[in-house]
XYZ file of C-alpha atoms in Angstrom:
319
model
C -61.289 38.484 -47.618
C -60.303 39.810 -44.221
C -57.776 38.555 -41.741
C -55.581 40.169 -38.900
C -52.618 38.237 -39.839
C -51.858 37.564 -43.606
C -48.333 36.449 -42.833
C -49.123 33.905 -40.231
C -48.962 30.057 -40.450
C -51.362 29.047 -43.482
C -53.832 26.480 -42.237
C -55.868 24.248 -44.655
C -58.801 22.121 -43.422
C -59.407 18.964 -45.481
C -62.932 17.684 -44.716
C -65.469 15.424 -46.590
C -67.894 12.641 -45.900
C -66.903 9.072 -45.097
C -64.622 7.441 -47.596
C -64.337 10.272 -49.952
C -60.697 10.214 -50.192
C -59.344 12.641 -47.649
C -56.369 10.711 -46.500
C -55.415 9.910 -49.964
C -55.354 13.717 -50.563
C -53.444 14.148 -47.547
C -50.829 11.626 -48.910
C -50.597 13.564 -52.246
C -49.728 16.614 -50.192
C -47.145 14.979 -48.067
C -45.491 13.337 -50.966
C -45.191 16.292 -53.183
C -44.520 19.249 -50.512
C -40.933 17.891 -50.279
C -39.530 21.468 -50.085
C -41.672 22.395 -47.107
C -42.167 21.040 -43.644
C -45.654 19.935 -43.474
C -47.495 19.820 -40.032
C -50.458 17.467 -39.981
C -53.180 17.081 -37.367
C -55.255 13.990 -37.950
C -58.214 12.541 -35.969
C -60.302 9.503 -36.325
C -63.954 8.860 -35.207
C -63.612 5.771 -33.372
C -61.202 4.320 -30.992
C -58.532 2.943 -33.253
C -56.686 5.582 -35.216
C -56.170 3.740 -38.458
C -55.284 6.632 -40.708
C -52.333 7.391 -38.487
C -51.071 3.821 -38.953
C -51.269 4.395 -42.694
C -49.303 7.665 -42.475
C -46.566 5.928 -40.441
C -43.802 7.164 -42.811
C -44.603 10.649 -41.741
C -45.270 10.092 -37.943
C -42.407 12.188 -36.933
C -44.200 15.227 -38.600
C -47.736 14.430 -37.404
C -49.412 15.259 -34.158
C -52.270 12.832 -33.247
C -55.183 14.119 -31.120
C -57.056 12.281 -28.596
C -59.509 9.782 -30.316
C -63.025 10.868 -31.123
C -64.754 13.162 -33.602
C -62.685 16.282 -33.878
C -65.489 18.500 -34.213
C -67.053 17.168 -30.715
C -63.563 17.496 -28.904
C -62.522 21.033 -29.833
C -60.964 21.781 -26.568
C -57.402 21.538 -25.220
C -56.676 18.618 -27.586
C -56.599 20.764 -30.748
C -55.626 24.038 -29.136
C -52.591 22.399 -27.292
C -51.497 20.643 -30.568
C -51.614 23.741 -32.643
C -49.678 25.552 -29.856
C -47.089 23.106 -29.887
C -46.802 23.669 -33.752
C -46.384 27.143 -33.411
C -43.854 26.901 -30.551
C -41.410 24.632 -32.565
C -38.025 26.159 -33.437
C -38.110 24.563 -36.870
C -40.625 26.391 -38.897
C -43.558 24.433 -40.418
C -45.442 25.436 -43.524
C -48.275 24.888 -44.090
C -50.490 23.232 -41.166
C -53.090 20.661 -42.763
C -55.953 19.513 -40.540
C -57.807 16.469 -41.734
C -61.176 16.116 -40.083
C -62.982 12.835 -39.442
C -65.764 11.912 -42.033
C -68.626 12.927 -39.792
C -67.179 16.122 -38.709
C -68.672 19.633 -39.026
C -65.886 21.970 -40.033
C -67.413 25.018 -38.548
C -65.988 24.656 -34.944
C -62.442 24.186 -36.626
C -62.839 27.202 -38.531
C -63.974 29.147 -35.460
C -60.905 27.955 -33.448
C -58.766 29.829 -35.819
C -60.829 32.948 -36.832
C -62.519 33.523 -33.474
C -59.416 33.169 -31.015
C -55.829 34.473 -30.483
C -54.782 32.066 -33.179
C -55.884 34.717 -35.660
C -52.678 36.660 -34.778
C -50.428 33.768 -35.591
C -52.133 31.842 -38.320
C -54.199 32.460 -41.344
C -56.954 30.209 -42.656
C -56.262 29.567 -46.099
C -58.984 27.269 -47.425
C -61.378 24.628 -46.469
C -61.146 21.737 -49.125
C -64.039 19.424 -49.139
C -63.565 15.960 -50.805
C -66.659 14.373 -52.303
C -67.097 10.788 -53.572
C -68.654 11.353 -57.013
C -69.943 7.775 -57.302
C -71.457 7.299 -53.990
C -72.625 10.775 -52.734
C -76.253 11.578 -53.213
C -78.312 14.010 -50.847
C -80.981 11.204 -50.704
C -78.545 8.399 -49.672
C -76.776 10.258 -46.882
C -79.640 12.656 -45.743
C -77.021 14.175 -43.399
C -76.779 17.619 -41.865
C -72.985 17.072 -41.765
C -72.593 16.258 -45.474
C -74.451 19.419 -46.131
C -72.250 21.558 -43.988
C -69.163 20.069 -45.325
C -70.168 21.262 -48.721
C -71.516 24.594 -47.812
C -68.470 25.548 -45.759
C -66.029 24.295 -48.481
C -63.898 26.867 -50.310
C -62.648 24.217 -52.772
C -64.920 21.090 -53.756
C -62.840 18.044 -54.963
C -65.213 16.004 -57.056
C -63.276 12.822 -56.393
C -63.438 9.391 -57.986
C -64.889 10.644 -61.234
C -63.546 7.617 -63.019
C -66.114 5.496 -61.136
C -69.161 7.703 -61.674
C -70.859 8.147 -65.010
C -71.627 11.429 -66.718
C -75.230 11.596 -65.317
C -74.179 11.097 -61.681
C -71.487 13.912 -62.237
C -74.079 16.222 -63.653
C -76.608 15.484 -61.109
C -73.975 16.013 -58.260
C -72.846 19.399 -59.757
C -76.322 20.563 -60.183
C -77.106 19.519 -56.350
C -73.884 21.458 -55.335
C -74.757 24.535 -57.265
C -78.197 24.574 -55.557
C -76.815 24.981 -52.080
C -73.550 26.910 -52.827
C -73.266 30.158 -55.001
C -70.408 29.953 -57.582
C -68.762 26.698 -56.165
C -65.229 26.169 -57.068
C -65.430 22.482 -58.391
C -62.227 20.453 -59.275
C -62.864 16.980 -60.794
C -60.086 14.522 -59.520
C -59.226 10.732 -59.685
C -57.390 9.271 -56.749
C -57.572 12.818 -55.281
C -54.640 13.922 -57.444
C -54.721 17.703 -57.996
C -52.196 20.216 -58.754
C -51.304 21.501 -55.369
C -51.118 25.188 -56.247
C -54.779 25.003 -56.967
C -55.727 24.093 -53.427
C -52.923 25.356 -51.183
C -51.709 29.038 -50.426
C -54.878 30.249 -52.386
C -56.237 32.568 -49.701
C -59.855 31.626 -50.307
C -61.459 31.635 -47.015
C -63.445 34.505 -46.119
C -63.315 34.883 -42.453
C -65.784 38.067 -42.111
C -68.842 36.187 -41.443
C -67.838 33.366 -39.120
C -67.849 35.460 -36.055
C -71.730 36.362 -36.506
C -74.026 34.991 -33.786
C -75.868 32.613 -36.232
C -72.665 30.390 -36.562
C -73.753 27.870 -33.763
C -72.187 24.521 -33.750
C -74.661 21.615 -33.199
C -72.764 19.296 -30.933
C -75.376 16.656 -31.113
C -75.088 16.191 -34.832
C -73.843 12.614 -34.483
C -76.955 11.635 -32.557
C -79.000 13.655 -35.029
C -77.506 11.899 -37.847
C -77.478 8.607 -36.196
C -73.750 7.719 -36.775
C -71.983 5.349 -34.639
C -68.449 3.849 -34.751
C -67.809 0.140 -34.083
C -64.330 -1.038 -33.336
C -62.969 -4.634 -33.491
C -59.596 -5.816 -32.409
C -58.049 -9.343 -32.040
C -54.695 -10.861 -31.367
C -55.911 -13.850 -33.359
C -55.845 -14.011 -37.237
C -58.780 -14.112 -39.738
C -59.293 -17.230 -41.731
C -58.883 -15.705 -45.291
C -61.696 -17.631 -46.833
C -63.993 -16.838 -43.951
C -63.296 -13.185 -44.216
C -63.635 -12.963 -48.055
C -67.079 -14.772 -47.621
C -68.086 -12.159 -44.975
C -67.266 -9.427 -47.496
C -68.979 -11.225 -50.501
C -72.057 -11.879 -48.528
C -72.428 -7.883 -48.330
C -72.095 -5.712 -45.446
C -75.412 -3.966 -44.209
C -76.326 -0.943 -46.091
C -76.016 1.034 -42.760
C -72.188 0.527 -42.992
C -70.835 3.590 -44.922
C -67.119 3.240 -44.162
C -64.867 0.464 -42.801
C -61.046 0.294 -42.791
C -58.313 -1.266 -40.658
C -55.345 -3.686 -40.447
C -56.044 -7.160 -41.283
C -53.975 -10.266 -40.169
C -54.696 -13.469 -42.140
C -53.586 -16.948 -40.857
C -50.707 -18.360 -43.017
C -49.752 -14.827 -44.347
C -46.740 -13.122 -43.194
C -47.876 -9.752 -44.642
C -50.084 -7.104 -42.989
C -53.173 -6.297 -45.074
C -54.679 -2.826 -45.172
C -58.390 -3.010 -45.736
C -60.668 -0.207 -47.032
C -64.297 -0.214 -47.672
C -66.671 2.619 -48.860
C -70.192 1.615 -49.500
C -70.259 -1.598 -51.417
C -66.585 -1.211 -52.631
C -63.547 -2.816 -50.829
C -59.954 -3.111 -51.278
C -57.278 -4.813 -49.641
C -53.417 -4.063 -50.098
C -50.614 -5.967 -48.582
C -47.177 -4.739 -46.967
C -44.718 -6.065 -44.503
C -45.520 -5.922 -40.802
C -43.847 -3.062 -38.961
C -45.092 -4.393 -35.541
C -46.722 -7.352 -33.927
C -49.563 -8.828 -36.052
C -53.069 -8.038 -34.951
C -56.445 -7.258 -36.235
C -57.774 -3.714 -35.930
C -60.799 -2.645 -37.804
C -63.217 0.157 -37.608
C -66.777 0.210 -39.082
C -68.647 3.589 -39.345
C -72.442 3.763 -40.208
C -75.747 4.854 -39.188
C -77.943 2.781 -36.633
C -75.390 -0.332 -36.742
C -76.163 -3.358 -34.835
C -72.541 -3.590 -33.385
C -73.260 -6.754 -31.488
C -74.256 -8.531 -34.615
C -71.429 -7.144 -36.673
C -68.857 -8.020 -33.985
C -70.164 -11.768 -33.809
C -69.822 -11.985 -37.591
C -66.164 -10.838 -37.179
C -65.358 -13.147 -34.478
C -66.843 -16.095 -36.726
C -64.186 -15.105 -39.373
C -61.429 -15.947 -37.001
C -59.055 -18.884 -37.689
C -59.690 -21.804 -35.505
C -56.016 -22.672 -35.490
C -52.978 -20.541 -36.249
C -50.928 -21.501 -39.191
C -47.910 -19.013 -40.113
């Protein structure tokens, strides 16, 4: 491993495809690094930053970038955020960057190894989270999914409780076919001993400044991914919404998440969907009730999806 400054602020990049469990891992780190001040940079693909809302208890420690895919907006947004963190009088250690699910981690890597940041920071590890149940090369057929694995220093094979032995073996075989001697850690709910993934000094920065490392800024268009957001100041009818889910979303929807408001409920509901799995949890409102949802997928019919959601709205408000 090389690096001009081995004493600088350690930087870990958490990447991984849509719904793999990146935010769950980030929460694990924030809950368990109580002896350190952790700086976090989070970015969403879509115009509603749902993950930032889910991390609201840590909002004072988190710097949010402008909305949009982080790998496509690597400019003053990321650079200025890192500069603000480095300029803080109160020391932070470490800096965690969570990419969006359709981000190529390479431009983020290059931001730290190919600029003056290398004098003040040290890239510690790229941690790639993989959904053991739903990830297959054939299903995603994505250049980005491939790059997230190939650039990962640590591969967390997450949700192993949902996958059978054959799925896990096939996935490990695929990973080994594209990455020499991969460091694979099986996990459930992204639970992992933090000394295995933080302050490990695994990123080899030697090769990243070579000319062949070019970022394909058109990868979203190449892979066909789009984001569709839905917002409403009217609540959903709970029965209509559950019928909408039970009828099944199009296979083109890879990921969905958001804050859901149901008529007749005094709680806000946190909605998560990955593939054909979905989950809804409830908690008290911390702000005015509203619906905020993001759907991410390939070649989505956004108008049709938005109309279905509008059809789920309650015709009268009952609180």
